[in-house]
GROMACS .gro file of C-alpha atoms in nm:
model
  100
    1UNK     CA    1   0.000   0.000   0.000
    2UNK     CA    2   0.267   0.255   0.091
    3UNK     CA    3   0.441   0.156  -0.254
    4UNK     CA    4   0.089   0.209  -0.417
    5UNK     CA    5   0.017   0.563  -0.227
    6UNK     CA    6   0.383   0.677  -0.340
    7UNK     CA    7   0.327   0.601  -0.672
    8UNK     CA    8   0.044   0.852  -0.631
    9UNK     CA    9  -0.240   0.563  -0.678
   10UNK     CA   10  -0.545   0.562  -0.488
   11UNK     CA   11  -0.562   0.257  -0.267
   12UNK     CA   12  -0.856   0.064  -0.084
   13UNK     CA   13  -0.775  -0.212   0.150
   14UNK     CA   14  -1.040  -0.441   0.283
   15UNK     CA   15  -1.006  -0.698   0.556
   16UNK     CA   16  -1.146  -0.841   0.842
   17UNK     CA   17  -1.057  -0.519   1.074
   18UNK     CA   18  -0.850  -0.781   1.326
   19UNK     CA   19  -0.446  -0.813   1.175
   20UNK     CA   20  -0.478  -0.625   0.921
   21UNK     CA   21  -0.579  -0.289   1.056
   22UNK     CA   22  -0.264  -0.071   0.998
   23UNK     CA   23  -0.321  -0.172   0.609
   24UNK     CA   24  -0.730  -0.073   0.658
   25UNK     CA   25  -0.531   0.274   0.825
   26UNK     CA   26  -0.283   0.336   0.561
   27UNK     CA   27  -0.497   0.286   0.214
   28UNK     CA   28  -0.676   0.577   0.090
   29UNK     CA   29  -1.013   0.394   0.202
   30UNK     CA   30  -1.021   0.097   0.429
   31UNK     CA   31  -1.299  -0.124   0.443
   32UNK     CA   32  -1.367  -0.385   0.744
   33UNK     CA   33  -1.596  -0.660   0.692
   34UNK     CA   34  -1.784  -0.768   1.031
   35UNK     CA   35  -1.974  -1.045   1.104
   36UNK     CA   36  -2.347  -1.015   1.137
   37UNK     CA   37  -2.422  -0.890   1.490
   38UNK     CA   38  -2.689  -1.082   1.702
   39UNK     CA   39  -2.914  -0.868   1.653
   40UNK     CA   40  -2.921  -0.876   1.271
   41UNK     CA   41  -2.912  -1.243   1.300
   42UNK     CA   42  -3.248  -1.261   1.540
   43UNK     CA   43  -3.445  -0.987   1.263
   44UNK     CA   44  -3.271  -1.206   0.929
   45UNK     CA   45  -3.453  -1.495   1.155
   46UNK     CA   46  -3.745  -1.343   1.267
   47UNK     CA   47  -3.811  -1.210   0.883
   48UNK     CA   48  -3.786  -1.575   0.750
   49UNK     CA   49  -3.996  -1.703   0.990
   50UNK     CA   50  -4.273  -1.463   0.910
   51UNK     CA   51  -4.224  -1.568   0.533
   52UNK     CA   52  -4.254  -1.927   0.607
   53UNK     CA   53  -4.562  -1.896   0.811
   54UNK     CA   54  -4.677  -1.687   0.520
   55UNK     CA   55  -4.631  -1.948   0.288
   56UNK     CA   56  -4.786  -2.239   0.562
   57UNK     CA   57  -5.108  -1.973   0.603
   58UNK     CA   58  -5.123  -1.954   0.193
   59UNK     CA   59  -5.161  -2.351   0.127
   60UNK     CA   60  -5.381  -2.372   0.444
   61UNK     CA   61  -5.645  -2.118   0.251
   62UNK     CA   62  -5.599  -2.318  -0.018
   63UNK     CA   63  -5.657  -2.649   0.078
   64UNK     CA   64  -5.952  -2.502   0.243
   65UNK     CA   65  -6.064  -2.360  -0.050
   66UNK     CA   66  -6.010  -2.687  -0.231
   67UNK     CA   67  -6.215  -2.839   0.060
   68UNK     CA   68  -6.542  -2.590   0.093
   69UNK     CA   69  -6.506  -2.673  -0.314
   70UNK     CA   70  -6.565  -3.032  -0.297
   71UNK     CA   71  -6.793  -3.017  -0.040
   72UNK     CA   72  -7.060  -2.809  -0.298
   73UNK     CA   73  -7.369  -3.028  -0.394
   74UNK     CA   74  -7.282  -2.983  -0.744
   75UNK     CA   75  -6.925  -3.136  -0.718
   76UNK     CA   76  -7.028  -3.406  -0.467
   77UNK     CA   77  -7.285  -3.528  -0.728
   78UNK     CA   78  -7.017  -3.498  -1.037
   79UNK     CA   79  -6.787  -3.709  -0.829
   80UNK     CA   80  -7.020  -3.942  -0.688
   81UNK     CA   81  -6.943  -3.850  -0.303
   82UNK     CA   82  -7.307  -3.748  -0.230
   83UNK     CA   83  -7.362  -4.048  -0.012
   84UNK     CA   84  -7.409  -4.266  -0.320
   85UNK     CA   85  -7.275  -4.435  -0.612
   86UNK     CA   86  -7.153  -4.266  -0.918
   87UNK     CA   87  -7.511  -4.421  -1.095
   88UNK     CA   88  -7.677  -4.265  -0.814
   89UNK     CA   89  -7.514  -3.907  -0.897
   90UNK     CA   90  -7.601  -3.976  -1.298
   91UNK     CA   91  -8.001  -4.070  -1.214
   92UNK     CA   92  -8.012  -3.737  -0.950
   93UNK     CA   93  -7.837  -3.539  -1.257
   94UNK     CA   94  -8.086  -3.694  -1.522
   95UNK     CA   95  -7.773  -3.781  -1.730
   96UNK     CA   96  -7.897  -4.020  -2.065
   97UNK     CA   97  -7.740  -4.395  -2.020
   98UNK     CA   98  -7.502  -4.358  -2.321
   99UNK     CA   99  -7.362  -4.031  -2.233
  100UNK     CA  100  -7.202  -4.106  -1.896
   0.00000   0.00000   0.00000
């Protein structure tokens, strides 16, 4: 670095901020990379929590979507889950023998 700033060059040292700091001192700009404190660690987990239970709560109203869906008259008698058979759900929907 000292070779660099006589030269007349602009210089930028990064490190770790722990041996190195008299070259983080002597460059033009010095930049220390840190570690991520604890409390940036508890909000990075806190934030992906919230996004997972986001995602949970998403497929929940889904699948109960889905659920309220099959549970409609209509679809219980086009799937034959009305509490009979799938002839059953043809006669109660007046469906012609050959078309079924």
């Amino acid at each position: 670095l000292v070779t660099l700033r006589t030269l007349g060059r602009t210089t930028l040292m990064c490190g770790d901020g722990t041996n190195d700091v008299g070259g983080l001192k002597a460059a033009h700009v010095g930049v220390a990379l840190l570690s991520v404190t604890d409390a940036a660690a508890k909000a990075l987990k806190a934030k992906k929590e919230k996004k997972e239970k986001e995602k949970e709560d998403k497929a929940k109203g889904k699948d109960a979507k889905l659920a309220l869906k099959a549970s409609e008259p209509e679809n219980q008698l086009a799937t034959g889950t009305a509490g009979g058979s799938v002839q059953d759900a043809k006669k109660k929907k007046k469906v012609p023998k050959g078309e079924a």
